[in-house]
Short mmCIF file of C-alpha atoms in Angstrom, two decimals:
data_model
loop_
_atom_site.label_atom_id
_atom_site.label_comp_id
_atom_site.label_asym_id
_atom_site.label_seq_id
_atom_site.Cartn_x
_atom_site.Cartn_y
_atom_site.Cartn_z
CA MET K 1 274.20 78.58 169.84
CA LYS K 2 275.79 75.17 170.21
CA LYS K 3 279.40 74.55 169.34
CA THR K 4 279.93 71.60 167.05
CA ARG K 5 282.39 69.20 168.60
CA ARG K 6 284.79 67.74 166.09
CA TRP K 7 287.15 65.76 168.25
CA ILE K 8 285.99 62.27 167.24
CA VAL K 9 286.24 63.06 163.57
CA LEU K 10 289.48 64.96 163.89
CA ALA K 11 291.14 62.23 165.90
CA LEU K 12 290.91 60.04 162.82
CA VAL K 13 293.06 62.46 160.84
CA LEU K 14 295.70 63.03 163.49
CA ALA K 15 298.03 60.59 161.81
CA LEU K 16 297.98 62.91 158.81
CA ALA K 17 298.68 66.08 160.75
CA LEU K 18 302.39 66.10 160.04
CA SER K 19 302.26 64.31 156.71
CA VAL K 20 303.82 66.21 153.85
CA THR K 21 301.45 64.68 151.32
CA GLY K 22 298.03 66.36 151.55
CA GLY K 23 294.97 64.20 151.07
CA ALA K 24 291.82 65.20 149.22
CA GLY K 25 289.90 67.98 150.89
CA THR K 26 292.68 68.90 153.33
CA GLY K 27 293.49 72.16 151.61
CA ALA K 28 297.11 71.12 151.03
CA ALA K 29 298.86 72.55 148.00
CA ASP K 30 299.62 70.45 144.91
CA ASP K 31 303.12 68.98 145.29
CA THR K 32 303.97 70.08 141.74
CA ARG K 33 303.63 73.76 142.61
CA GLU K 34 306.92 75.45 143.31
CA GLU K 35 307.56 76.97 146.71
CA VAL K 36 306.99 80.69 147.05
CA THR K 37 307.95 83.23 149.70
CA VAL K 38 305.44 85.91 150.65
CA LYS K 39 305.84 88.95 152.87
CA TYR K 40 303.49 89.16 155.85
CA TRP K 41 303.03 92.45 157.79
CA TYR K 42 302.27 91.41 161.35
CA PRO K 43 301.71 93.38 164.62
CA MET K 44 303.75 91.49 167.20
CA HIS K 45 302.11 90.87 170.57
CA PRO K 46 304.05 92.35 173.54
CA ASN K 47 304.51 88.85 174.96
CA HIS K 48 306.47 87.74 171.91
CA ILE K 49 309.94 88.55 170.65
CA GLU K 50 311.35 88.53 167.14
CA GLU K 51 313.23 85.30 167.81
CA ASP K 52 309.86 83.54 168.21
CA PHE K 53 309.34 83.94 164.49
CA ASP K 54 312.74 82.64 163.36
CA HIS K 55 312.55 78.99 162.29
CA ASP K 56 309.23 78.58 164.06
CA PRO K 57 308.43 74.83 163.94
CA LEU K 58 304.76 75.42 163.22
CA HIS K 59 305.30 77.74 160.28
CA GLU K 60 308.00 75.48 158.90
CA MET K 61 305.44 72.69 158.96
CA LEU K 62 302.87 74.94 157.27
CA ALA K 63 305.38 75.82 154.56
CA GLU K 64 305.98 72.11 154.04
CA LYS K 65 302.25 71.44 153.75
CA THR K 66 301.35 74.35 151.48
CA GLY K 67 304.50 75.34 149.64
CA VAL K 68 304.11 78.88 150.98
CA HIS K 69 306.95 80.25 153.10
CA ILE K 70 306.20 83.28 155.28
CA GLU K 71 308.68 86.13 155.61
CA TYR K 72 307.46 88.29 158.47
CA GLU K 73 307.63 92.06 158.64
CA LEU K 74 307.11 92.50 162.38
CA VAL K 75 305.86 95.74 163.89
CA PRO K 76 305.25 96.49 167.59
CA GLN K 77 301.60 96.09 168.46
CA ASP K 78 301.55 99.23 170.60
CA ASN K 79 302.11 101.50 167.60
CA SER K 80 300.71 99.24 164.89
CA GLN K 81 297.89 101.67 164.09
CA GLU K 82 300.33 104.47 163.27
CA ARG K 83 302.54 102.11 161.26
CA TYR K 84 299.52 100.78 159.42
CA ASN K 85 298.33 104.27 158.46
CA LEU K 86 301.80 105.20 157.17
CA MET K 87 302.06 101.99 155.17
CA MET K 88 298.65 102.48 153.57
CA ALA K 89 299.50 106.09 152.72
CA SER K 90 302.71 104.97 151.01
CA GLY K 91 300.96 102.41 148.83
CA ASN K 92 303.94 100.09 149.26
CA LEU K 93 302.24 96.94 150.52
CA PRO K 94 303.51 93.46 151.40
CA ASP K 95 301.61 90.40 150.19
CA ILE K 96 299.60 89.96 153.41
CA VAL K 97 298.56 92.48 156.05
CA CYS K 98 297.24 91.45 159.46
CA MET K 99 294.92 93.94 161.19
CA ASN K 100 291.38 94.18 162.52
CA VAL K 101 288.49 94.09 160.06
CA LYS K 102 287.51 97.70 160.61
CA ASN K 103 290.95 98.94 159.55
CA LEU K 104 291.17 96.58 156.60
CA LYS K 105 287.78 97.67 155.28
CA LYS K 106 288.89 101.32 155.17
CA TYR K 107 291.03 100.60 152.09
CA PRO K 108 289.01 98.31 149.81
CA ASP K 109 290.97 99.18 146.67
CA ALA K 110 294.20 97.99 148.25
CA TRP K 111 293.06 94.40 148.71
CA ALA K 112 292.21 91.51 146.43
CA PRO K 113 288.44 90.81 146.25
CA LEU K 114 288.17 87.20 147.37
CA ASP K 115 284.67 86.22 146.26
CA ASP K 116 285.64 85.40 142.67
CA TYR K 117 288.58 83.28 143.83
CA ILE K 118 286.82 81.32 146.57
CA VAL K 119 283.08 80.91 145.98
CA GLY K 120 282.34 77.60 144.29
CA ASN K 121 286.04 76.81 143.83
CA GLU K 122 286.92 73.32 145.08
CA ARG K 123 290.53 74.40 145.47
CA TYR K 124 289.44 76.65 148.34
CA ALA K 125 286.58 74.51 149.63
CA ASN K 126 287.50 75.07 153.28
CA LEU K 127 287.44 78.86 152.95
CA ASP K 128 284.24 78.69 150.92
CA LYS K 129 282.47 76.60 153.54
CA THR K 130 283.76 78.55 156.53
CA ILE K 131 283.31 82.10 155.27
CA TYR K 132 280.57 81.96 152.67
CA GLY K 133 278.55 79.36 154.48
CA ASP K 134 278.09 81.68 157.45
CA GLU K 135 275.33 84.29 157.18
CA TYR K 136 276.92 86.49 159.81
CA LEU K 137 280.32 86.55 158.10
CA THR K 138 278.83 87.35 154.71
CA SER K 139 277.12 90.31 156.36
CA TYR K 140 280.03 91.49 158.49
CA LEU K 141 283.11 91.07 156.30
CA PRO K 142 282.22 92.75 152.97
CA SER K 143 283.16 96.35 152.18
CA ASP K 144 280.53 98.90 151.19
CA ASP K 145 280.57 97.56 147.62
CA GLY K 146 279.40 94.17 148.88
CA LYS K 147 282.68 92.38 148.14
CA ASN K 148 284.69 90.53 150.75
CA ARG K 149 288.43 91.11 150.96
CA VAL K 150 289.11 89.66 154.42
CA VAL K 151 290.28 86.24 155.58
CA PRO K 152 289.08 86.25 159.20
CA MET K 153 290.36 84.89 162.47
CA LEU K 154 287.28 83.25 163.95
CA ALA K 155 286.29 82.44 167.50
CA THR K 156 284.66 79.10 168.19
CA ARG K 157 283.85 79.97 171.76
CA LEU K 158 280.97 82.44 171.70
CA ILE K 159 280.23 82.16 175.40
CA GLY K 160 281.69 85.23 177.00
CA ASP K 161 280.58 87.37 179.91
CA ILE K 162 278.10 85.41 182.03
CA LEU K 163 276.45 85.65 185.43
CA ILE K 164 278.40 83.95 188.21
CA VAL K 165 277.24 83.18 191.76
CA ARG K 166 278.70 81.51 194.84
CA LYS K 167 278.08 77.80 194.42
CA ASP K 168 278.87 76.98 198.05
CA LEU K 169 276.22 79.45 199.27
CA MET K 170 273.63 78.20 196.79
CA GLU K 171 274.18 74.66 198.05
CA ALA K 172 274.02 75.78 201.69
CA TRP K 173 270.69 77.45 200.98
CA GLY K 174 269.37 74.39 199.13
CA LEU K 175 269.22 76.22 195.79
CA GLY K 176 270.17 75.30 192.23
CA TYR K 177 270.10 76.62 188.66
CA ASP K 178 266.30 76.63 188.51
CA ASP K 179 266.12 78.97 191.50
CA LEU K 180 267.75 81.85 189.61
CA VAL K 181 265.56 82.31 186.55
CA THR K 182 262.95 85.03 187.06
CA ALA K 183 263.48 88.53 188.42
CA GLU K 184 261.43 87.57 191.46
CA GLN K 185 263.70 84.61 192.18
CA TRP K 186 266.81 86.73 191.73
CA HIS K 187 265.37 89.32 194.11
CA ASP K 188 264.72 86.72 196.79
CA VAL K 189 268.18 85.14 196.54
CA LEU K 190 270.00 88.49 196.47
CA THR K 191 267.99 89.50 199.53
CA GLN K 192 269.12 86.31 201.27
CA ALA K 193 272.74 87.13 200.41
CA LYS K 194 272.36 90.61 201.89
CA LYS K 195 270.88 89.23 205.11
CA GLU K 196 273.92 86.99 205.53
CA GLY K 197 276.34 89.88 205.13
CA TYR K 198 277.46 89.50 201.51
CA ILE K 199 277.50 92.10 198.76
CA PRO K 200 274.54 90.70 196.80
CA TYR K 201 275.66 91.84 193.34
CA MET K 202 278.87 93.57 192.32
CA THR K 203 280.20 94.63 188.92
CA ARG K 204 283.31 96.37 187.67
CA TYR K 205 281.55 97.54 184.49
CA LYS K 206 279.66 100.41 186.11
CA ARG K 207 276.12 100.94 184.83
CA ALA K 208 276.44 98.41 181.99
CA GLY K 209 277.10 95.71 184.56
CA ILE K 210 273.61 96.31 185.93
CA LEU K 211 271.41 97.20 182.96
CA TYR K 212 273.04 94.87 180.43
CA ARG K 213 274.88 92.16 182.37
CA LEU K 214 272.50 91.53 185.27
CA LEU K 215 269.20 92.59 183.68
CA GLY K 216 269.98 91.92 180.01
CA GLY K 217 267.97 88.71 179.89
CA TYR K 218 265.07 90.41 181.66
CA SER K 219 264.96 93.09 178.94
CA ASP K 220 265.43 90.71 175.96
CA CYS K 221 268.95 92.06 175.46
CA MET K 222 268.06 95.74 175.27
CA GLN K 223 270.94 98.17 175.65
CA GLU K 224 270.78 101.77 176.79
CA GLU K 225 271.98 102.97 173.39
CA TYR K 226 271.98 101.28 169.95
CA TYR K 227 270.98 97.62 169.67
CA VAL K 228 269.24 95.35 167.16
CA ASP K 229 265.76 94.17 168.10
CA LEU K 230 264.74 90.52 168.42
CA ASP K 231 263.67 90.53 164.78
CA GLY K 232 267.33 90.88 163.78
CA LYS K 233 266.45 93.67 161.35
CA THR K 234 265.59 96.80 163.33
CA VAL K 235 267.97 99.17 165.11
CA LYS K 236 266.62 100.67 168.31
CA TYR K 237 267.93 102.99 171.02
CA GLY K 238 267.22 101.71 174.52
CA VAL K 239 266.23 104.84 176.42
CA LEU K 240 263.62 105.66 173.76
CA GLU K 241 261.82 102.36 174.35
CA PRO K 242 259.04 102.38 176.99
CA ARG K 243 260.13 99.00 178.31
CA PHE K 244 263.63 100.25 179.08
CA LYS K 245 262.14 102.56 181.69
CA GLU K 246 260.84 99.43 183.44
CA VAL K 247 264.37 97.99 183.47
CA VAL K 248 265.76 101.17 185.04
CA GLU K 249 262.96 101.17 187.62
CA LEU K 250 263.87 97.61 188.60
CA ALA K 251 267.55 98.54 188.92
CA ARG K 252 266.54 101.57 190.99
CA GLN K 253 264.47 99.40 193.34
CA TRP K 254 267.23 96.85 193.85
CA TYR K 255 269.81 99.58 194.38
CA ALA K 256 267.60 101.20 197.03
CA GLU K 257 267.22 97.83 198.78
CA GLY K 258 270.97 97.35 198.91
CA LEU K 259 270.99 94.43 196.47
CA ILE K 260 273.46 96.20 194.16
CA ASP K 261 276.89 97.45 195.17
CA PRO K 262 276.24 101.02 196.38
CA GLU K 263 279.63 102.11 195.01
CA TYR K 264 279.07 100.70 191.51
CA PRO K 265 279.88 104.01 189.69
CA THR K 266 283.41 104.00 191.16
CA THR K 267 284.11 100.28 191.62
CA ASP K 268 287.05 99.39 189.38
CA ALA K 269 288.64 96.06 188.45
CA THR K 270 291.06 96.13 191.39
CA ILE K 271 288.38 96.73 194.01
CA TRP K 272 286.08 94.18 192.40
CA GLN K 273 288.75 91.48 192.29
CA GLU K 274 289.74 92.04 195.91
CA LYS K 275 286.13 91.76 197.08
CA VAL K 276 285.36 88.67 194.98
CA LEU K 277 288.49 86.80 196.06
CA ALA K 278 287.92 87.77 199.68
CA GLY K 279 284.63 85.86 199.49
CA GLU K 280 282.57 88.99 200.13
CA VAL K 281 280.47 88.90 196.92
CA PHE K 282 277.56 86.56 196.18
CA ALA K 283 276.83 87.37 192.51
CA THR K 284 278.88 89.00 189.78
CA HIS K 285 279.59 88.53 186.08
CA ASP K 286 282.65 87.92 183.98
CA ASN K 287 284.26 85.82 181.29
CA MET K 288 283.21 82.17 181.51
CA THR K 289 286.79 81.19 182.33
CA ARG K 290 286.66 83.48 185.37
CA CYS K 291 285.08 80.48 187.07
CA ASN K 292 288.44 78.73 186.68
CA TRP K 293 290.34 81.74 187.96
CA ALA K 294 288.19 82.16 191.07
CA ASP K 295 287.99 78.47 191.95
CA LYS K 296 291.73 77.98 191.45
CA ASP K 297 292.47 80.90 193.73
CA PHE K 298 290.00 79.70 196.35
CA MET K 299 291.46 76.19 196.22
CA THR K 300 295.17 77.02 196.23
CA VAL K 301 295.52 80.36 197.99
CA GLN K 302 292.95 81.18 200.60
CA ASN K 303 289.26 80.47 201.23
CA VAL K 304 288.97 76.80 200.29
CA ASP K 305 285.27 76.73 201.18
CA CYS K 306 284.33 79.15 198.40
CA ARG K 307 283.29 77.95 194.94
CA VAL K 308 281.54 79.65 192.05
CA MET K 309 279.10 78.54 189.36
CA ALA K 310 277.74 80.00 186.15
CA VAL K 311 274.00 80.64 185.96
CA GLY K 312 271.87 81.46 182.95
CA PRO K 313 270.47 84.85 181.91
CA MET K 314 267.44 86.19 183.71
CA GLN K 315 264.12 85.31 182.07
CA SER K 316 262.20 87.98 180.19
CA PRO K 317 258.68 88.49 181.59
CA GLU K 318 257.68 89.79 178.15
CA THR K 319 258.74 86.87 175.93
CA GLY K 320 259.63 84.12 178.39
CA LEU K 321 263.06 83.85 176.76
CA ARG K 322 266.46 83.69 178.46
CA ASN K 323 268.94 85.26 176.05
CA THR K 324 272.22 87.10 176.04
CA THR K 325 274.09 88.92 173.29
CA ILE K 326 277.21 89.18 175.43
CA HIS K 327 279.78 86.91 173.86
CA TYR K 328 283.18 86.82 172.26
CA PRO K 329 283.30 88.51 168.87
CA ARG K 330 282.96 85.89 166.15
CA VAL K 331 285.64 87.75 164.17
CA ARG K 332 288.78 88.59 166.12
CA ASP K 333 291.31 91.37 165.57
CA ARG K 334 294.01 89.34 163.79
CA SER K 335 292.31 88.99 160.42
CA CYS K 336 294.12 89.41 157.10
CA ALA K 337 293.83 90.92 153.65
CA ILE K 338 295.87 90.05 150.57
CA ALA K 339 297.33 92.95 148.59
CA ALA K 340 295.72 93.34 145.19
CA SER K 341 299.24 93.89 143.85
CA SER K 342 300.54 90.54 145.13
CA LYS K 343 301.76 88.02 142.54
CA TYR K 344 300.79 85.17 144.83
CA ILE K 345 297.10 85.66 145.63
CA GLU K 346 296.11 82.10 144.74
CA ARG K 347 299.06 80.57 146.59
CA ILE K 348 298.30 82.63 149.69
CA LEU K 349 294.73 81.36 149.53
CA ASP K 350 296.17 77.83 149.40
CA TYR K 351 297.94 78.62 152.67
CA PHE K 352 294.83 79.98 154.36
CA ASP K 353 292.64 77.20 152.99
CA TYR K 354 294.89 74.68 154.70
CA CYS K 355 294.63 76.66 157.94
CA PHE K 356 290.84 76.22 157.75
CA SER K 357 291.01 72.50 156.94
CA GLU K 358 290.53 69.78 159.53
CA GLU K 359 294.26 69.15 159.76
CA GLY K 360 294.92 72.87 159.85
CA PHE K 361 292.49 73.27 162.74
CA TYR K 362 294.75 71.16 164.95
CA ALA K 363 297.94 72.78 163.71
CA MET K 364 296.73 76.36 164.10
CA ASN K 365 295.21 75.84 167.53
CA TRP K 366 297.43 73.24 169.18
CA GLY K 367 300.66 73.28 167.21
CA ILE K 368 302.54 70.04 166.67
CA LEU K 369 301.50 66.68 168.08
CA GLY K 370 304.09 65.42 170.56
CA TYR K 371 305.79 68.81 170.72
CA SER K 372 303.16 71.20 172.06
CA TYR K 373 300.19 68.91 172.72
CA GLU K 374 299.18 65.28 173.11
CA MET K 375 295.91 63.40 172.89
CA VAL K 376 294.38 62.25 176.18
CA ASN K 377 291.15 60.27 176.04
CA GLY K 378 290.48 61.57 172.56
CA MET K 379 291.03 65.19 173.54
CA PRO K 380 294.00 67.47 172.77
CA VAL K 381 295.83 68.55 175.92
CA ALA K 382 298.70 71.02 176.10
CA ILE K 383 301.93 69.40 177.24
CA ASP K 384 302.93 70.93 180.58
CA GLU K 385 306.64 70.80 179.81
CA TYR K 386 306.09 72.62 176.52
CA ALA K 387 303.94 75.28 178.18
CA GLU K 388 306.59 75.88 180.83
CA LYS K 389 309.70 75.79 178.65
CA SER K 390 308.25 77.74 175.74
CA SER K 391 307.20 80.55 178.07
CA THR K 392 310.85 81.03 179.05
CA ARG K 393 312.04 80.45 175.46
CA GLU K 394 313.99 77.37 176.58
CA ILE K 395 312.30 75.71 173.62
CA LYS K 396 310.76 77.40 170.60
CA PRO K 397 307.10 78.48 170.86
CA VAL K 398 305.07 77.06 167.98
CA GLY K 399 303.94 80.30 166.42
CA THR K 400 301.71 83.01 167.81
CA ARG K 401 298.56 81.40 166.41
CA ASP K 402 297.08 84.90 166.17
CA GLU K 403 296.15 84.82 162.49
CA PRO K 404 293.29 83.63 160.27
CA LYS K 405 291.88 80.28 161.38
CA ASP K 406 288.81 78.80 163.00
CA GLY K 407 288.66 78.18 166.74
CA CYS K 408 291.15 80.86 167.76
CA ASP K 409 290.23 80.34 171.41
CA GLU K 410 290.45 76.55 171.37
CA LEU K 411 293.28 76.42 173.90
CA ILE K 412 291.10 78.32 176.34
CA TYR K 413 287.88 76.51 175.51
CA ASN K 414 289.26 72.99 175.75
CA PHE K 415 291.24 73.56 178.90
CA ASN K 416 293.25 70.83 180.56
CA GLN K 417 291.34 68.63 182.96
CA TYR K 418 291.97 70.29 186.32
CA ASP K 419 289.48 70.09 189.17
CA TYR K 420 289.13 73.85 189.42
CA GLN K 421 287.95 73.99 185.80
CA GLU K 422 284.89 71.86 186.39
CA SER K 423 282.68 74.91 186.98
CA THR K 424 283.62 76.29 183.56
CA ARG K 425 282.82 73.00 181.84
CA VAL K 426 279.43 72.84 183.55
CA GLY K 427 278.68 76.50 182.79
CA THR K 428 279.64 76.10 179.14
CA LYS K 429 277.29 73.14 178.80
CA LEU K 430 274.51 75.13 180.49
CA TYR K 431 274.72 77.94 177.92
CA GLU K 432 275.21 75.68 174.91
CA ASP K 433 272.51 73.14 175.74
CA ASN K 434 269.92 75.84 176.39
CA ASP K 435 270.84 78.04 173.39
CA PHE K 436 271.08 81.12 175.58
CA ILE K 437 273.38 82.98 173.17
CA ARG K 438 271.91 85.19 170.48
CA ARG K 439 273.89 86.90 167.72
CA ASN K 440 274.56 90.58 168.31
CA TRP K 441 273.95 92.01 164.84
CA ILE K 442 275.05 95.50 165.89
CA GLU K 443 278.62 94.18 165.45
CA ALA K 444 278.03 93.67 161.72
CA ILE K 445 277.40 97.37 161.09
CA SER K 446 280.08 99.53 159.51
CA PHE K 447 279.87 103.16 158.46
CA THR K 448 281.14 105.37 155.69
CA ASP K 449 283.47 108.23 156.58
CA ALA K 450 280.64 110.70 156.01
CA GLU K 451 278.32 108.75 158.33
CA ASN K 452 280.97 108.56 161.02
CA GLU K 453 281.61 112.27 160.80
CA GLU K 454 277.92 113.11 161.09
CA MET K 455 277.33 110.83 164.08
CA THR K 456 280.47 111.87 165.93
CA ALA K 457 279.24 115.44 166.05
CA ARG K 458 276.31 114.30 168.20
CA GLU K 459 277.56 111.20 169.98
CA ALA K 460 279.77 112.71 172.70
CA GLU K 461 277.00 114.94 174.01
CA LEU K 462 274.49 112.09 173.85
CA ASP K 463 276.76 109.68 175.71
CA THR K 464 277.57 112.14 178.47
CA TYR K 465 274.00 113.24 179.10
CA ARG K 466 272.52 109.74 178.86
CA GLY K 467 275.12 108.29 181.22
CA GLU K 468 274.79 110.97 183.86
CA MET K 469 271.01 110.80 183.90
CA LEU K 470 270.77 107.00 183.98
CA ASP K 471 273.09 106.84 186.99
CA LYS K 472 270.96 109.47 188.72
CA PHE K 473 267.79 107.49 188.02
CA ILE K 474 269.30 104.22 189.27
CA MET K 475 270.72 105.79 192.43
CA GLY K 476 267.48 107.57 193.27
CA ILE K 477 268.92 111.06 192.79
CA GLU K 478 266.59 111.90 189.90
CA PRO K 479 262.84 111.24 190.36
CA MET K 480 261.30 108.87 187.81
CA GLU K 481 258.70 111.55 187.09
CA ASN K 482 261.43 113.25 185.04
CA TRP K 483 261.93 110.26 182.73
CA ASP K 484 259.80 111.60 179.89
CA ALA K 485 261.65 114.92 179.96
CA PHE K 486 264.92 112.98 179.83
CA VAL K 487 263.75 111.07 176.74
CA ASP K 488 262.58 114.29 175.09
CA GLU K 489 266.02 115.81 175.60
CA ILE K 490 267.70 112.76 174.06
CA ARG K 491 265.48 113.16 171.01
CA ALA K 492 266.26 116.87 170.83
CA MET K 493 269.97 116.03 170.63
CA GLY K 494 269.38 114.32 167.29
CA VAL K 495 269.57 110.68 168.33
CA GLU K 496 266.98 109.64 165.74
CA LYS K 497 269.30 110.80 162.95
CA ASN K 498 271.99 108.52 164.36
CA ILE K 499 269.52 105.65 164.60
CA ALA K 500 268.70 106.13 160.92
CA ILE K 501 272.41 105.91 160.05
CA TYR K 502 272.76 102.73 162.09
CA GLN K 503 269.72 101.31 160.30
CA GLN K 504 271.28 102.09 156.91
CA GLY K 505 274.44 100.31 158.02
CA LEU K 506 272.49 97.26 159.18
CA ASP K 507 270.51 97.16 155.94
CA ARG K 508 273.77 97.19 153.99
CA ALA K 509 275.18 94.40 156.13
CA LEU K 510 272.06 92.28 155.64
CA GLY K 511 271.96 93.00 151.91
CA ASN K 512 268.61 94.80 152.11
#
């Protein structure tokens, strides 16, 4: 899925970014509307302090643009769930509540249904286009009654956990991107890495790092448990599918040949990081920006000869596709709902509509031009002095930015132009230009309390048994002749009833 670049267009409106008078289509409030103050319940990130929210330059600018002044009710993030539950039980709600979508959807009657306000209403054209013009959002956000009550915080950067290999070794061996496509090619290159004394493939995500991260493309994005098939409409359970046995057999073969970290069941993040940064690992997987992290460390701390590069998903021998469903969630945790009891629903929507406008995109992601960022060659770049001084509170941080908007990861995605970030830029282009990323529709499924209760009764036993047996199969402890008996036992535990519940949830999300 390619990200639409808006920098050329947005650069033309930069001169308007701090203008009090809103132009047509910017989402700015009518100047004749009186200013209002709304209460905003907000879980405060541990890295922030209450003083960050007092006279915050960004939110003062937003109040100027929209006529909506925010009065925060800050709660510690580490006990926000408990505080949220108590607040909802009391029925005494502020105007806006910030929480993840799952929690917000538990109390549909508490929130204002937004469809009637937004859809087809020019006043909220930015919200209408962003939310209701996105098939995934119109499936994911609505409550069980089909109505949406959530203003989401959206990620632009979908590229998440990707395969990473040692670039310096690939170059030394005369290899490039096209030499790591098929399973056969991967096998040959991992074998070469082993011969030269490297750990061929290492993960800190246990079994999932093998079956889903390394071999996910090979299997057309199958997972060991619930996943949505390529048709985007059918829920399946990996271990019940005949082809998944083939994936496990391949993992078993590579493990036996020493191509996979022999300690993968116990390798944790600390061990993994030490091995990677010591230059002992050829291939791994992680967040796309891990390329920056590794290269920066190699360049500034120790092994300056090491470099890393992102490579695409393995090719499926069945379909010929190279896909991954491993990406950042499109909808992030800091989404909002407006209390049905609020007197200012329309004015709050004015505020959020501005946040989703072109001007608002810059403000919400980069702050204030000349204060927190500047334009360099047509691109926004964080000002180093601001980044340094705001981190120590010498100057005021421009808001937390963790609230409804589009492009919530823009500061990460459009990183400053350092040499060690080149591998991330190249890797991002590789995934975007080849459309490797496929939507993971399993994320759109939500369940009723009754469905959750029924599944929970079976899920713990299923997870434990499935996990133990799959590790035994991969490590060669359990003979593959016992696979069918393993599948029969999974069925006997009632997994097909859970699959049916997942299917009902997907059908609801898709409007079927």
